CSV table of N, CA and C in Angstrom, one decimal:
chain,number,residue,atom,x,y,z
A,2,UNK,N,33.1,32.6,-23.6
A,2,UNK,CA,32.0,31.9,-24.1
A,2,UNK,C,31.1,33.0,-24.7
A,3,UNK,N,30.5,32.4,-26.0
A,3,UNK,CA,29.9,33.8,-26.4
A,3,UNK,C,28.6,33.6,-26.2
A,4,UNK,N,27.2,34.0,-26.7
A,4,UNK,CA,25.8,34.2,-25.9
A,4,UNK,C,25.2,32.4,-27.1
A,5,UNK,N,25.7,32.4,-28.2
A,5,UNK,CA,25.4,31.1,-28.7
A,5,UNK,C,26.1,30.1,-28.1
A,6,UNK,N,26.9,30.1,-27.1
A,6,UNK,CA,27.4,28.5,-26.5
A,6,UNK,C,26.9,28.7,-24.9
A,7,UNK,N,27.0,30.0,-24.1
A,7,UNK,CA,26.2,29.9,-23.2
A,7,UNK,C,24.7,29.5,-23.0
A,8,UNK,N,23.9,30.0,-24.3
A,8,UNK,CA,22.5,29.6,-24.6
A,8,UNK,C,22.5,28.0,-24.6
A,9,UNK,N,23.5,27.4,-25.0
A,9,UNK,CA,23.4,25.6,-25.3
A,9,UNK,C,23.9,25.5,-24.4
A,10,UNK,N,24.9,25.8,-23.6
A,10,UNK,CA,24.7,25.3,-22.4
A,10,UNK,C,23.6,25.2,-21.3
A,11,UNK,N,23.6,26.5,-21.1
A,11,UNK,CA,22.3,26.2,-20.3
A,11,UNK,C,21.2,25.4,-20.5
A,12,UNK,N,20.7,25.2,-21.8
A,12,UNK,CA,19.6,24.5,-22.3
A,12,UNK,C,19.8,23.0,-21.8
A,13,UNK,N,21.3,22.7,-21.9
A,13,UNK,CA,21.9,21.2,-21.5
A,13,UNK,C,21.6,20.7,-20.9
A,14,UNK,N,22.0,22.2,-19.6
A,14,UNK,CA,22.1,21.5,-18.1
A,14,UNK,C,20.6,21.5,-17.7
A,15,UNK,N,19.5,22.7,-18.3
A,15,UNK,CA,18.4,22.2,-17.8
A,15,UNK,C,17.6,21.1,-18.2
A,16,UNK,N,18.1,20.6,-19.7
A,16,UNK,CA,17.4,18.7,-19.8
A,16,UNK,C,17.9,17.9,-18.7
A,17,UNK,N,19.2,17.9,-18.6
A,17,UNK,CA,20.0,16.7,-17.2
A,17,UNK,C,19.4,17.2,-16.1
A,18,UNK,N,18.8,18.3,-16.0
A,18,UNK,CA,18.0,18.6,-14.3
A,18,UNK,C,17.0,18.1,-14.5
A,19,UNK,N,16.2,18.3,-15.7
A,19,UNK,CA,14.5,17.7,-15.8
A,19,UNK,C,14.7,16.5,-16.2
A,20,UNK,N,15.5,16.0,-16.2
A,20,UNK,CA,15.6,14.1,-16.5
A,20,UNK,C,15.6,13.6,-15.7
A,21,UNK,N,16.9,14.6,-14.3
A,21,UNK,CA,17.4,13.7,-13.3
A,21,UNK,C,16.4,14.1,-12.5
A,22,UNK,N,15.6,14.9,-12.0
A,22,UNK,CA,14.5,14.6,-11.6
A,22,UNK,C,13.1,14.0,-11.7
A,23,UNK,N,12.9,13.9,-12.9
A,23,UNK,CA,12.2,12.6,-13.1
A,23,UNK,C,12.3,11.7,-13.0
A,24,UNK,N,13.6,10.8,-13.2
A,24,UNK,CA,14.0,9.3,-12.4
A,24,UNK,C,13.8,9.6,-10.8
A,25,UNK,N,14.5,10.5,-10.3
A,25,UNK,CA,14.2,10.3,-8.9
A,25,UNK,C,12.9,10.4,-8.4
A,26,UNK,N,12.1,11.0,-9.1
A,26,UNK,CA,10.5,11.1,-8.6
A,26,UNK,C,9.6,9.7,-9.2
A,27,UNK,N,10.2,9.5,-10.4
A,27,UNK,CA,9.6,7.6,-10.8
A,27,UNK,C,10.5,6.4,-9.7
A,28,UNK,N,12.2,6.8,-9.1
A,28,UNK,CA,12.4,6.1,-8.2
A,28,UNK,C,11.5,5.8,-7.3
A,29,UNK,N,11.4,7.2,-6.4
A,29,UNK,CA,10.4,7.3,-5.3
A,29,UNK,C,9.2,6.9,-5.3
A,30,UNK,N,8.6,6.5,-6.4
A,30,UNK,CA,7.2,6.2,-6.2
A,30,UNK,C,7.0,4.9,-5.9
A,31,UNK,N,6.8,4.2,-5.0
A,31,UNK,CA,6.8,3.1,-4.2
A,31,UNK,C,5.2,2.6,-4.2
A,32,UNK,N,4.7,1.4,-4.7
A,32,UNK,CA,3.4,0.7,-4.4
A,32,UNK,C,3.0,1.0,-3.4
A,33,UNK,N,1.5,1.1,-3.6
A,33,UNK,CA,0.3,1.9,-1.8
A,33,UNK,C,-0.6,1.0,-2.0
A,34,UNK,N,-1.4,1.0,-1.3
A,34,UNK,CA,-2.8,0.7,-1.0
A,34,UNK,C,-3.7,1.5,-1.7
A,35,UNK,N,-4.1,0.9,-2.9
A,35,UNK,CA,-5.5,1.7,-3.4
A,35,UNK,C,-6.2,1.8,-2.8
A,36,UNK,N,-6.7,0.7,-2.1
A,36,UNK,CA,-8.7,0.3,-1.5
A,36,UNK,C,-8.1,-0.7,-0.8
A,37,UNK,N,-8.9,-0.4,0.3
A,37,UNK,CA,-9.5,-2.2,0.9
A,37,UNK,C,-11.2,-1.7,1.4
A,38,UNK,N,-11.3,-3.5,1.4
A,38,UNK,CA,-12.7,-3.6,1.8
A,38,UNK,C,-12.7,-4.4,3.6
A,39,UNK,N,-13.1,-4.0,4.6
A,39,UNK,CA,-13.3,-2.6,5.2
A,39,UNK,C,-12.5,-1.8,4.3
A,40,UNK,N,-13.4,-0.4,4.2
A,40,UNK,CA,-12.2,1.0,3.9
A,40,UNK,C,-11.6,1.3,5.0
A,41,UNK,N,-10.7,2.3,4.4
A,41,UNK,CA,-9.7,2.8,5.9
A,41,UNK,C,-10.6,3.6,6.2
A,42,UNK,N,-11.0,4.2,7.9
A,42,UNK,CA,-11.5,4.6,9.0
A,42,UNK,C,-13.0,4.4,8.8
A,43,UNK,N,-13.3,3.1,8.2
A,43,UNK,CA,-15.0,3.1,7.9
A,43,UNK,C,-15.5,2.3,9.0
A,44,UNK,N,-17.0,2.4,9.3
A,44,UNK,CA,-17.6,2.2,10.6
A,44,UNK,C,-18.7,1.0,9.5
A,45,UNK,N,-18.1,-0.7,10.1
A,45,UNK,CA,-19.5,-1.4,9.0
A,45,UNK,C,-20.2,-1.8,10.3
A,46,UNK,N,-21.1,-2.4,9.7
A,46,UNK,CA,-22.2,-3.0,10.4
A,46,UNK,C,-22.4,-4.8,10.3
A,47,UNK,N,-22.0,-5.2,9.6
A,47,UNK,CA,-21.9,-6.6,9.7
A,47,UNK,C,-20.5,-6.9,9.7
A,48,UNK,N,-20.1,-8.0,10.0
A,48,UNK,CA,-19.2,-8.8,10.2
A,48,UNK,C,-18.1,-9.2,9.0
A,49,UNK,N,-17.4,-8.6,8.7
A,49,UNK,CA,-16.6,-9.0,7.8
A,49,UNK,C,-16.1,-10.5,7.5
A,50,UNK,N,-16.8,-11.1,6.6
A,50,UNK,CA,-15.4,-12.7,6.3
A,50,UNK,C,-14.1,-12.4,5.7
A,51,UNK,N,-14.3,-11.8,5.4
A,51,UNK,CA,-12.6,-11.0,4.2
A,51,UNK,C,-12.1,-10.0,4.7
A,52,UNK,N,-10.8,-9.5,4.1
A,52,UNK,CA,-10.3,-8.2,4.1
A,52,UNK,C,-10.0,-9.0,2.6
A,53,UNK,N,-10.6,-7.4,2.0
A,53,UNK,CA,-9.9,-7.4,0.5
A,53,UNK,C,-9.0,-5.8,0.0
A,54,UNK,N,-7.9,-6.3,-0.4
A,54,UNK,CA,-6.6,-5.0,-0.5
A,54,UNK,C,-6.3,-4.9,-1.9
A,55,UNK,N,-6.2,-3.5,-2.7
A,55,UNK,CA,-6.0,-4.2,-3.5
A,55,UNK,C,-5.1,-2.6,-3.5
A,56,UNK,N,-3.7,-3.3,-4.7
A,56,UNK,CA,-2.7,-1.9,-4.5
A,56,UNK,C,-2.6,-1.6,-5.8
A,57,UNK,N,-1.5,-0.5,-5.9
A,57,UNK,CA,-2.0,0.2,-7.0
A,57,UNK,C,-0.6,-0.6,-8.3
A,58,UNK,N,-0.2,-1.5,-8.1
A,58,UNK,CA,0.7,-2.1,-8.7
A,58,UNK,C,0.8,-3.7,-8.0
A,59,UNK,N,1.6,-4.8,-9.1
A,59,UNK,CA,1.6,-6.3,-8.4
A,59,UNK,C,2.0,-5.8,-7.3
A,60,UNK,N,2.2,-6.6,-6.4
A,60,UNK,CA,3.6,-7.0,-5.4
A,60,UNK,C,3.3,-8.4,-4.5
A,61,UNK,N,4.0,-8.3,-3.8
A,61,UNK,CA,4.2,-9.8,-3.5
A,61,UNK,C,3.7,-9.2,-1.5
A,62,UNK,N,2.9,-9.7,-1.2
A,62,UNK,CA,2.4,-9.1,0.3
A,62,UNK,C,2.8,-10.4,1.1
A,63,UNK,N,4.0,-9.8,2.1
A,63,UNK,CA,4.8,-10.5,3.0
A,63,UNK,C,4.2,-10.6,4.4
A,64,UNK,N,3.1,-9.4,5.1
A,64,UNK,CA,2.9,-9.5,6.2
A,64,UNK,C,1.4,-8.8,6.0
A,65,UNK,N,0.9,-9.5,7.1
A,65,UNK,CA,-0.7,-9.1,7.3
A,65,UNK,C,-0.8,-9.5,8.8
A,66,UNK,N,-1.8,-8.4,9.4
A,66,UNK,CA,-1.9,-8.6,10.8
A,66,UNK,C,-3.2,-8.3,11.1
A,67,UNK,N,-4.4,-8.3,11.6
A,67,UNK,CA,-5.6,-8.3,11.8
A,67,UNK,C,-5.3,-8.0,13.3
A,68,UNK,N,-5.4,-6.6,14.0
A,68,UNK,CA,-5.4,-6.7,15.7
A,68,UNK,C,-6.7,-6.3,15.9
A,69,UNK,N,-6.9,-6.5,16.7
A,69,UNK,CA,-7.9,-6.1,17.6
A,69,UNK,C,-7.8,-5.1,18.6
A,70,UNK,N,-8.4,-4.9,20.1
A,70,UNK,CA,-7.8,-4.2,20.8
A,70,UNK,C,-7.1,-4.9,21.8
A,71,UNK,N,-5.8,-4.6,21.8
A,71,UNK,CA,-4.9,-5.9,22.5
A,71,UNK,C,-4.7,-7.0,21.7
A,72,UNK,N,-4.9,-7.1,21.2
A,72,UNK,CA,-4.8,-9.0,20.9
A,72,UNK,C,-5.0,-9.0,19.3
A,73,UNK,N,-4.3,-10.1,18.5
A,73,UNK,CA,-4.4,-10.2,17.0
A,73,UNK,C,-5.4,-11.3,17.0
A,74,UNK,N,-6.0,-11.0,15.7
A,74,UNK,CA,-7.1,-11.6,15.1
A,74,UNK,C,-6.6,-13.2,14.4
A,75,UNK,N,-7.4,-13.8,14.2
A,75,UNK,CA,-6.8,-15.2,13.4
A,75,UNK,C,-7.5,-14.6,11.8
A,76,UNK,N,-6.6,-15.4,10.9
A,76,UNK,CA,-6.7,-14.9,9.5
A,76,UNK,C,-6.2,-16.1,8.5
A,77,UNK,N,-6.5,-16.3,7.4
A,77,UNK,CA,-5.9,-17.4,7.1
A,77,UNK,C,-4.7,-17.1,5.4
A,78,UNK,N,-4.0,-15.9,6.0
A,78,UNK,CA,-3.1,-15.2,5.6
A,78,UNK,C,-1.7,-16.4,5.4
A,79,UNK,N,-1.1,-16.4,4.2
A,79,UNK,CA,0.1,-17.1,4.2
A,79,UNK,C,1.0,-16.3,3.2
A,80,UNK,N,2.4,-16.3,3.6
A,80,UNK,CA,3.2,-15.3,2.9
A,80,UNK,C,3.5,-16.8,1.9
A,81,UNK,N,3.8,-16.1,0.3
A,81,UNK,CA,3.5,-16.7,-0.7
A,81,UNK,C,4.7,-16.0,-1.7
A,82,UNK,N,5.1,-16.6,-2.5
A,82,UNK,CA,6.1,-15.6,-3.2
A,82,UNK,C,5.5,-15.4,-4.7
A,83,UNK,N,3.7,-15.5,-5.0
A,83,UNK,CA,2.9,-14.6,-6.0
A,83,UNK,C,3.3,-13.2,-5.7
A,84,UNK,N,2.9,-12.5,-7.1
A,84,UNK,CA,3.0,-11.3,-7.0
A,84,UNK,C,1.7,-11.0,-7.6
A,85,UNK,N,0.5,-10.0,-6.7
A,85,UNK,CA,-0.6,-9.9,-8.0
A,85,UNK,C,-1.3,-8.4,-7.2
A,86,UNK,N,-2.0,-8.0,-7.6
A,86,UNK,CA,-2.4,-6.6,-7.1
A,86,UNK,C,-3.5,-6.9,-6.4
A,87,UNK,N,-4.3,-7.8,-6.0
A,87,UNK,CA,-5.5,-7.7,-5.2
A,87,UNK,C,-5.7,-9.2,-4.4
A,88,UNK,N,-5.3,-8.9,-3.3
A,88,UNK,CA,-5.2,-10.2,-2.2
A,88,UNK,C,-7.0,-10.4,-1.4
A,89,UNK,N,-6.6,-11.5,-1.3
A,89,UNK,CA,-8.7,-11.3,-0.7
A,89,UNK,C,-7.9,-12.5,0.9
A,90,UNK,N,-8.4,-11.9,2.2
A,90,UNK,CA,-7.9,-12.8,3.2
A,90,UNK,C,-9.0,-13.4,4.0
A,91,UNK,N,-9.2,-14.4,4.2
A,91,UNK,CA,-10.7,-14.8,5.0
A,91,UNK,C,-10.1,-14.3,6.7
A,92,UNK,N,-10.9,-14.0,7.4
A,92,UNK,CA,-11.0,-13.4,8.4
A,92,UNK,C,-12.3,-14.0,9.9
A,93,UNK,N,-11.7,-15.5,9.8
A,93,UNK,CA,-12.4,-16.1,10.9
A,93,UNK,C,-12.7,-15.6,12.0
A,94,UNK,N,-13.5,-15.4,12.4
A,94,UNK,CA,-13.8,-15.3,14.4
A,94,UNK,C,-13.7,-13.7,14.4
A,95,UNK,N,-14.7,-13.1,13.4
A,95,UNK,CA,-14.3,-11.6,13.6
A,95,UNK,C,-15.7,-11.5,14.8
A,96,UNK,N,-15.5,-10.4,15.5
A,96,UNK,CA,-16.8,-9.9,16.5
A,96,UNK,C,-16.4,-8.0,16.6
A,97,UNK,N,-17.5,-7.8,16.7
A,97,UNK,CA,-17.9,-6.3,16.9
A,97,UNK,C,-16.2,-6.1,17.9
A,98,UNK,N,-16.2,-4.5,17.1
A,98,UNK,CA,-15.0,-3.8,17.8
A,98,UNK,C,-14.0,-2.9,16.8
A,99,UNK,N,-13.1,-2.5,17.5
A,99,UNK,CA,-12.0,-1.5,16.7
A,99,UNK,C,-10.6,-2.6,15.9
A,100,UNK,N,-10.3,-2.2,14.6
A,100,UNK,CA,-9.4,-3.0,14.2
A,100,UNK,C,-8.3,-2.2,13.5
A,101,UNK,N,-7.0,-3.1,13.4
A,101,UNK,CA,-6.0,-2.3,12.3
A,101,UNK,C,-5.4,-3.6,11.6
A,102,UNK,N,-5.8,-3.0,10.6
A,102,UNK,CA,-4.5,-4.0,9.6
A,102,UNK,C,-3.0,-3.4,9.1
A,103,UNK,N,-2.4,-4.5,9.8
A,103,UNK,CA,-0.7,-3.9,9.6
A,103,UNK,C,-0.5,-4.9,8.0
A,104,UNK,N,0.4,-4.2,7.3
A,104,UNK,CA,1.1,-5.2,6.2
A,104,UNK,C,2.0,-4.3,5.6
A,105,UNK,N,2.4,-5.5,4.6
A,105,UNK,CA,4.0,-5.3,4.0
A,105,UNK,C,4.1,-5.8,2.9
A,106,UNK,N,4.5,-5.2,1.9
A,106,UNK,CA,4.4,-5.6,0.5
A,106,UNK,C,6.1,-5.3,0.0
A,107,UNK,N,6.4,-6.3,-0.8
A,107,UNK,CA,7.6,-5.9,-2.0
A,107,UNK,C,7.3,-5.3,-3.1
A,108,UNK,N,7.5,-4.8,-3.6
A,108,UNK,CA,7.4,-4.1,-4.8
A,108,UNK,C,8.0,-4.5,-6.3
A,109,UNK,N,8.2,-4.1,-6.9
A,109,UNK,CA,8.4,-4.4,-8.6
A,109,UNK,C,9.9,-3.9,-8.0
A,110,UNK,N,10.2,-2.8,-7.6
A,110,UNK,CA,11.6,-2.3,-7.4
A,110,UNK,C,12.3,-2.9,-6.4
A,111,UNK,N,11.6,-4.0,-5.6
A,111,UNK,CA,12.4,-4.6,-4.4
A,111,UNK,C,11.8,-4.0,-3.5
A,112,UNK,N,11.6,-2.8,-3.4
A,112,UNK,CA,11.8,-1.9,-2.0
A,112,UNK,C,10.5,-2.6,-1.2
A,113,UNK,N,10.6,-2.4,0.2
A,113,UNK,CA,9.4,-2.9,1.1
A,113,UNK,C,8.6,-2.0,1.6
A,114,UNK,N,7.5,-2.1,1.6
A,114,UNK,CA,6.5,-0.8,1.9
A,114,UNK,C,5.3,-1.0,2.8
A,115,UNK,N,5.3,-0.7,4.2
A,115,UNK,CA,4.8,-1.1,4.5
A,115,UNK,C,3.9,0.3,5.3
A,116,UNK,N,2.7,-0.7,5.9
A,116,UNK,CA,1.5,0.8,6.4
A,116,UNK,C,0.3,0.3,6.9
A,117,UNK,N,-0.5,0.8,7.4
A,117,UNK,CA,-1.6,0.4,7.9
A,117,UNK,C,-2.7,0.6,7.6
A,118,UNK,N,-4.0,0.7,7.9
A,118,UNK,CA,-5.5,0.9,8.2
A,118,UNK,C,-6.4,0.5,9.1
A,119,UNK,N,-7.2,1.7,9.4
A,119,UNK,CA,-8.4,0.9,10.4
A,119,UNK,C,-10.0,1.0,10.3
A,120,UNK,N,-10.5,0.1,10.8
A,120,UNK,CA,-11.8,0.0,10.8
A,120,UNK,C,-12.7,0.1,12.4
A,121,UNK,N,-13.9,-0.3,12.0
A,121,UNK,CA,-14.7,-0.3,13.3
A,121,UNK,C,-15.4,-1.0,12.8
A,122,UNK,N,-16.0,-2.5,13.4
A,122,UNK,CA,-17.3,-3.4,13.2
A,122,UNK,C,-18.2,-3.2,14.4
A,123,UNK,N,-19.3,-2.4,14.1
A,123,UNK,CA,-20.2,-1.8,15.2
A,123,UNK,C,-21.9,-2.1,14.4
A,124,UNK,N,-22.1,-3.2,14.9
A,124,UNK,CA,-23.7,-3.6,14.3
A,124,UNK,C,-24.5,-3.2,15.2
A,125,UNK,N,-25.8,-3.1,14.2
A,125,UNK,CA,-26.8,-1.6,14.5
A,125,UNK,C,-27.5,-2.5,15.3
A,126,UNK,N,-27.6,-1.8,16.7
A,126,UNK,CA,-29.1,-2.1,18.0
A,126,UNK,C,-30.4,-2.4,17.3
């Protein structure tokens, strides 16, 4: 091989590495959680009627859990097969205390992605 076919070679193989790494890193990028309202580890002072989530892409949100400490919250959450980026959940019978919201989203790629957050409702004496 002389220094003009080893030059194009190499040049080759480093487009098919910087390509094939790019698909794998646009594979891997999987729908998150932009915001919610509670924020994650925020301390509010009144009572939440909602949880509002909103992600960084549609997806279709399969699971929502409102716990408390011990015990799950009532919510008027229904798995739905919309897909949209910003779900709003009414959140009946909330009272002062520590919370996490568990959920689960599909994604544009199928894949399932799931995670959590927490809050604190602690109103001011």
């Amino acid at each position: 091989m002389n220094s003009s076919s080893t030059f194009n070679f190499m040049a080759r193989a480093i487009v098919v590495l910087l390509a094939s790494l790019s698909f794998s890193m646009q594979a891997s990028a999987h729908t998150g959680l932009k915001e919610s309202t509670p924020a994650d580890e925020s301390v509010v002072t009144s009572l939440p009627a909602k949880l509002d989530l909103v992600f960084t892409a549609e997806v279709k949100l399969i699971k929502l859990e409102l716990m408390g400490v011990g015990h799950e919250m009532p919510t008027n959450f229904e798995v739905s097969d919309q897909t949209k980026a910003a779900y709003s959940i009414e959140t009946p019978g909330m009272h002062p205390g520590k919370f996490t919201v568990n959920w689960a989203v599909i994604g544009a790629d199928g894949h399932t992605v799931t995670n959590s957050y927490s809050f604190e409702v602690k109103p001011e004496s």
